[in-house]
Amino acid sequence: MEIRVPVFAGRRILKKESLWDIRDYTYAGWQLYYADHTDGLLKGCEIRAEDGRLVIGKGMLKFHDFIYLLMEEEEVAYQPKNRWQVLKAEFLEDDTNLDYKAYRVRFFLDEELELGENQMEMCRFYLREGSALRDSYKNFADMSTEYDTVNLICATVAGIGEKTLHPLVVKQFGEELWNMEEKDQFDFGFCSLVWNTQGRVERKVIAAYLSNKMKKAVVANIMSYDNQMVYEKLENIVDNMGKFKKEKVNTRVIIVD
């Protein structure tokens, strides 16, 4: 096997073969690295709500084995409509030009919750008249607030073999779980994984964690849950641990001499 790296130096002629080497080697690296991942969000693409615009940050998306590199931020205008709106990414291929094949992605808002064959969900929201759309969260439960909040729970996120939850959702859960007093070995292990991966936890790992916390739940059954169901199970864990903490505080006996 031979890997050729062009030498950029004075009096050297940059040949077309050298340009091909740069193109193929760089892009092939990303293709190989993410070969086992499903379609969906690979990296970045954080979403901000600013002055009536949704701003999609730089990042990487995968669709039909092609990796789309978003080198610049994208913007989509939004308005309150008193109904659900989904920010979708739509992927198109154009081979009409004889010199190249164009791969395009466009972002747009749609009131139809179902996804087309060439679409993926980035986020959704239900913005009411007179309200402001927010992209920050008070706690894990706040991520599912129905109104006026950027909801990432159902976003299409790439995973190895199976799509998984958005890293920001997993990170928020990990932070809240870490702050709970009554943690067991599974909680500590899951929190460590969240920190090490910046929230990019595979769906099978989340299912295994839930299986241990839910006692009789089978991993295979949890794998069939949609994102909303997985989120609700995680929310129940945080909620139950919070209730246990309150009960513990309320049952303390203060003895006064």
CSV table of C-alpha atoms in Angstrom, one decimal:
chain,number,residue,atom,x,y,z
A,1,MET,CA,0.0,0.0,0.0
A,2,GLU,CA,1.2,3.5,-0.8
A,3,ILE,CA,0.0,6.8,0.6
A,4,ARG,CA,1.2,9.9,-1.3
A,5,VAL,CA,1.4,13.2,0.5
A,6,PRO,CA,2.1,16.2,-1.8
A,7,VAL,CA,5.1,18.4,-1.0
A,8,PHE,CA,4.4,22.1,-1.1
A,9,ALA,CA,7.7,23.8,-1.7
A,10,GLY,CA,9.3,26.3,-4.0
A,11,ARG,CA,9.8,25.3,-7.7
A,12,ARG,CA,7.6,22.3,-7.3
A,13,ILE,CA,4.8,21.9,-9.8
A,14,LEU,CA,1.4,21.1,-8.3
A,15,LYS,CA,0.0,18.3,-10.5
A,16,LYS,CA,-3.6,17.3,-10.8
A,17,GLU,CA,-2.7,13.9,-9.4
A,18,SER,CA,-1.5,15.6,-6.2
A,19,LEU,CA,-4.8,17.5,-5.9
A,20,TRP,CA,-6.6,14.1,-6.3
A,21,ASP,CA,-4.4,12.7,-3.5
A,22,ILE,CA,-5.4,15.5,-1.2
A,23,ARG,CA,-9.1,15.1,-2.0
A,24,ASP,CA,-9.3,11.4,-1.7
A,25,TYR,CA,-7.1,11.0,1.4
A,26,THR,CA,-8.8,13.7,3.4
A,27,TYR,CA,-12.4,12.8,2.6
A,28,ALA,CA,-11.8,9.0,2.6
A,29,GLY,CA,-10.6,9.4,6.3
A,30,TRP,CA,-14.0,10.8,7.4
A,31,GLN,CA,-15.9,8.2,5.3
A,32,LEU,CA,-13.9,5.4,7.0
A,33,TYR,CA,-14.2,6.8,10.5
A,34,TYR,CA,-18.0,7.0,10.3
A,35,ALA,CA,-18.6,3.9,8.1
A,36,ASP,CA,-20.4,2.1,10.9
A,37,HIS,CA,-22.7,5.0,11.8
A,38,THR,CA,-26.3,5.4,10.7
A,39,ASP,CA,-27.7,8.4,8.9
A,40,GLY,CA,-28.0,11.5,11.1
A,41,LEU,CA,-26.1,14.2,13.0
A,42,LEU,CA,-22.5,13.2,13.4
A,43,LYS,CA,-21.0,16.3,15.0
A,44,GLY,CA,-21.8,19.9,15.9
A,45,CYS,CA,-24.7,21.6,14.2
A,46,GLU,CA,-25.8,23.2,17.5
A,47,ILE,CA,-29.0,25.2,17.1
A,48,ARG,CA,-29.5,28.7,18.4
A,49,ALA,CA,-32.6,30.9,18.4
A,50,GLU,CA,-31.7,34.5,17.5
A,51,ASP,CA,-34.0,37.4,16.5
A,52,GLY,CA,-36.5,35.3,14.6
A,53,ARG,CA,-33.9,33.0,13.1
A,54,LEU,CA,-32.8,29.5,13.9
A,55,VAL,CA,-29.0,29.3,13.4
A,56,ILE,CA,-27.5,25.9,12.6
A,57,GLY,CA,-23.8,25.8,13.6
A,58,LYS,CA,-21.0,24.2,11.7
A,59,GLY,CA,-20.9,20.4,11.9
A,60,MET,CA,-21.2,17.1,10.0
A,61,LEU,CA,-24.3,15.2,8.8
A,62,LYS,CA,-24.4,11.7,7.2
A,63,PHE,CA,-27.0,10.6,4.7
A,64,HIS,CA,-26.9,7.6,2.4
A,65,ASP,CA,-23.2,7.0,3.2
A,66,PHE,CA,-22.2,10.5,2.2
A,67,ILE,CA,-20.8,12.9,4.8
A,68,TYR,CA,-21.9,16.5,4.5
A,69,LEU,CA,-19.5,19.0,5.9
A,70,LEU,CA,-21.2,22.2,7.0
A,71,MET,CA,-18.3,24.7,7.0
A,72,GLU,CA,-20.5,27.7,7.5
A,73,GLU,CA,-23.5,28.5,9.7
A,74,GLU,CA,-27.0,28.2,8.2
A,75,GLU,CA,-30.0,30.3,9.1
A,76,VAL,CA,-33.8,29.7,8.8
A,77,ALA,CA,-36.4,32.3,9.7
A,78,TYR,CA,-39.2,31.3,11.9
A,79,GLN,CA,-42.6,32.8,13.1
A,80,PRO,CA,-45.0,31.8,15.9
A,81,LYS,CA,-47.8,29.6,14.4
A,82,ASN,CA,-49.4,28.1,17.6
A,83,ARG,CA,-48.6,24.6,16.3
A,84,TRP,CA,-45.6,22.2,16.1
A,85,GLN,CA,-42.9,23.1,13.5
A,86,VAL,CA,-40.0,20.8,12.6
A,87,LEU,CA,-36.6,22.0,11.4
A,88,LYS,CA,-35.7,19.5,8.8
A,89,ALA,CA,-32.6,18.9,6.7
A,90,GLU,CA,-33.3,17.7,3.2
A,91,PHE,CA,-30.7,16.0,1.1
A,92,LEU,CA,-30.5,16.2,-2.7
A,93,GLU,CA,-28.1,14.8,-5.3
A,94,ASP,CA,-27.5,16.4,-8.7
A,95,ASP,CA,-25.5,14.7,-11.4
A,96,THR,CA,-26.5,16.8,-14.4
A,97,ASN,CA,-23.1,18.4,-14.5
A,98,LEU,CA,-20.5,16.3,-16.4
A,99,ASP,CA,-17.6,17.7,-14.4
A,100,TYR,CA,-18.9,16.8,-10.9
A,101,LYS,CA,-21.8,15.4,-8.8
A,102,ALA,CA,-23.3,17.9,-6.4
A,103,TYR,CA,-24.5,16.9,-3.0
A,104,ARG,CA,-26.8,19.5,-1.4
A,105,VAL,CA,-28.5,19.9,1.9
A,106,ARG,CA,-31.1,22.5,2.7
A,107,PHE,CA,-32.7,23.4,6.0
A,108,PHE,CA,-36.4,24.4,6.2
A,109,LEU,CA,-39.3,24.5,8.7
A,110,ASP,CA,-42.2,22.1,8.1
A,111,GLU,CA,-45.5,21.7,10.0
A,112,GLU,CA,-45.6,18.1,9.0
A,113,LEU,CA,-44.0,16.0,11.7
A,114,GLU,CA,-43.4,12.9,9.5
A,115,LEU,CA,-40.1,12.8,7.6
A,116,GLY,CA,-39.6,12.3,3.9
A,117,GLU,CA,-37.2,9.6,2.6
A,118,ASN,CA,-34.5,12.2,2.1
A,119,GLN,CA,-35.0,14.2,5.3
A,120,MET,CA,-33.9,14.2,8.9
A,121,GLU,CA,-35.1,16.2,11.9
A,122,MET,CA,-32.8,18.7,13.5
A,123,CYS,CA,-35.2,20.0,16.2
A,124,ARG,CA,-38.9,20.9,16.7
A,125,PHE,CA,-40.8,23.6,18.6
A,126,TYR,CA,-44.3,24.9,19.4
A,127,LEU,CA,-44.1,28.7,19.4
A,128,ARG,CA,-47.1,30.7,20.6
A,129,GLU,CA,-48.0,34.2,19.5
A,130,GLY,CA,-46.3,36.9,21.6
A,131,SER,CA,-43.7,34.4,23.0
A,132,ALA,CA,-40.0,34.1,22.5
A,133,LEU,CA,-38.3,30.9,21.4
A,134,ARG,CA,-35.5,29.7,23.8
A,135,ASP,CA,-32.7,27.3,23.3
A,136,SER,CA,-31.5,26.9,26.9
A,137,TYR,CA,-32.9,24.7,29.7
A,138,LYS,CA,-33.3,24.9,33.4
A,139,ASN,CA,-33.0,21.2,34.0
A,140,PHE,CA,-33.5,17.8,32.3
A,141,ALA,CA,-37.3,17.9,32.6
A,142,ASP,CA,-37.3,21.4,31.0
A,143,MET,CA,-36.0,19.9,27.7
A,144,SER,CA,-39.5,18.5,27.0
A,145,THR,CA,-41.3,21.7,27.8
A,146,GLU,CA,-44.1,21.8,25.2
A,147,TYR,CA,-44.2,25.5,24.4
A,148,ASP,CA,-41.7,28.1,23.1
A,149,THR,CA,-38.6,25.8,23.6
A,150,VAL,CA,-36.3,24.2,21.1
A,151,ASN,CA,-36.9,20.5,21.5
A,152,LEU,CA,-34.0,18.1,20.6
A,153,ILE,CA,-35.5,14.9,21.9
A,154,CYS,CA,-36.6,13.6,18.5
A,155,ALA,CA,-33.6,14.8,16.5
A,156,THR,CA,-32.1,12.4,14.1
A,157,VAL,CA,-28.7,11.6,15.6
A,158,ALA,CA,-26.3,9.1,14.0
A,159,GLY,CA,-25.1,6.1,16.1
A,160,ILE,CA,-23.2,2.9,15.5
A,161,GLY,CA,-25.8,0.5,14.2
A,162,GLU,CA,-28.8,2.4,15.7
A,163,LYS,CA,-29.7,6.1,15.9
A,164,THR,CA,-29.2,7.6,19.4
A,165,LEU,CA,-30.2,10.6,21.5
A,166,HIS,CA,-28.9,14.0,21.0
A,167,PRO,CA,-25.6,14.6,22.9
A,168,LEU,CA,-27.1,17.7,24.6
A,169,VAL,CA,-30.0,15.7,26.0
A,170,VAL,CA,-27.6,13.0,27.3
A,171,LYS,CA,-25.2,15.6,28.8
A,172,GLN,CA,-28.1,17.3,30.6
A,173,PHE,CA,-29.2,14.0,32.1
A,174,GLY,CA,-25.6,13.2,33.1
A,175,GLU,CA,-25.2,16.5,34.9
A,176,GLU,CA,-28.5,16.1,36.8
A,177,LEU,CA,-27.7,12.5,37.7
A,178,TRP,CA,-24.3,13.4,39.0
A,179,ASN,CA,-25.8,16.0,41.4
A,180,MET,CA,-28.1,13.4,43.0
A,181,GLU,CA,-27.0,12.0,46.3
A,182,GLU,CA,-28.2,8.4,46.1
A,183,LYS,CA,-26.2,7.1,43.1
A,184,ASP,CA,-25.4,3.5,42.6
A,185,GLN,CA,-22.5,1.9,40.6
A,186,PHE,CA,-24.5,2.1,37.3
A,187,ASP,CA,-25.2,5.8,37.8
A,188,PHE,CA,-21.5,6.5,38.4
A,189,GLY,CA,-20.5,4.4,35.4
A,190,PHE,CA,-23.0,6.1,33.1
A,191,CYS,CA,-22.0,9.6,34.3
A,192,SER,CA,-18.3,8.8,33.6
A,193,LEU,CA,-19.2,7.7,30.1
A,194,VAL,CA,-21.2,10.9,29.5
A,195,TRP,CA,-18.2,13.0,30.5
A,196,ASN,CA,-15.7,11.0,28.4
A,197,THR,CA,-17.8,11.1,25.3
A,198,GLN,CA,-19.3,14.6,25.7
A,199,GLY,CA,-22.8,13.1,25.6
A,200,ARG,CA,-22.3,10.9,22.5
A,201,VAL,CA,-23.6,7.7,24.1
A,202,GLU,CA,-24.7,4.8,21.9
A,203,ARG,CA,-28.3,3.7,22.1
A,204,LYS,CA,-27.4,0.2,23.2
A,205,VAL,CA,-25.5,1.6,26.2
A,206,ILE,CA,-28.5,3.8,27.2
A,207,ALA,CA,-30.7,0.8,26.9
A,208,ALA,CA,-28.4,-1.3,29.1
A,209,TYR,CA,-28.3,1.4,31.7
A,210,LEU,CA,-32.1,1.7,31.7
A,211,SER,CA,-32.4,-2.1,31.9
A,212,ASN,CA,-30.4,-2.1,35.1
A,213,LYS,CA,-32.4,0.8,36.6
A,214,MET,CA,-35.8,-0.6,35.6
A,215,LYS,CA,-34.8,-4.1,37.0
A,216,LYS,CA,-37.1,-6.3,34.9
A,217,ALA,CA,-36.8,-4.4,31.6
A,218,VAL,CA,-35.2,-6.3,28.8
A,219,VAL,CA,-32.6,-4.4,26.7
A,220,ALA,CA,-34.1,-5.7,23.4
A,221,ASN,CA,-37.4,-4.2,24.4
A,222,ILE,CA,-35.9,-0.9,25.4
A,223,MET,CA,-34.1,-0.7,22.0
A,224,SER,CA,-37.6,-0.7,20.4
A,225,TYR,CA,-38.5,2.5,22.3
A,226,ASP,CA,-38.6,5.7,20.3
A,227,ASN,CA,-36.6,8.7,21.5
A,228,GLN,CA,-39.5,10.2,23.4
A,229,MET,CA,-40.0,7.0,25.4
A,230,VAL,CA,-36.3,6.7,26.2
A,231,TYR,CA,-36.3,10.3,27.3
A,232,GLU,CA,-39.3,9.7,29.6
A,233,LYS,CA,-37.6,6.7,31.2
A,234,LEU,CA,-34.5,8.8,31.9
A,235,GLU,CA,-36.7,11.6,33.3
A,236,ASN,CA,-38.4,9.1,35.6
A,237,ILE,CA,-35.0,8.1,37.0
A,238,VAL,CA,-34.1,11.7,37.8
A,239,ASP,CA,-37.6,12.4,39.2
A,240,ASN,CA,-37.6,9.4,41.5
A,241,MET,CA,-34.2,10.2,42.8
A,242,GLY,CA,-35.3,13.7,43.5
A,243,LYS,CA,-38.4,12.5,45.4
A,244,PHE,CA,-36.2,10.1,47.4
A,245,LYS,CA,-34.0,13.1,48.4
A,246,LYS,CA,-37.0,15.1,49.5
A,247,GLU,CA,-38.4,12.2,51.5
A,248,LYS,CA,-35.0,11.8,53.2
A,249,VAL,CA,-34.9,15.4,54.2
A,250,ASN,CA,-38.5,15.4,55.4
A,251,THR,CA,-38.0,12.3,57.7
A,252,ARG,CA,-35.0,13.7,59.5
A,253,VAL,CA,-35.6,14.0,63.3
A,254,ILE,CA,-34.1,17.0,65.1
A,255,ILE,CA,-33.5,16.5,68.8
A,256,VAL,CA,-33.2,19.5,70.9
A,257,ASP,CA,-31.6,19.2,74.4
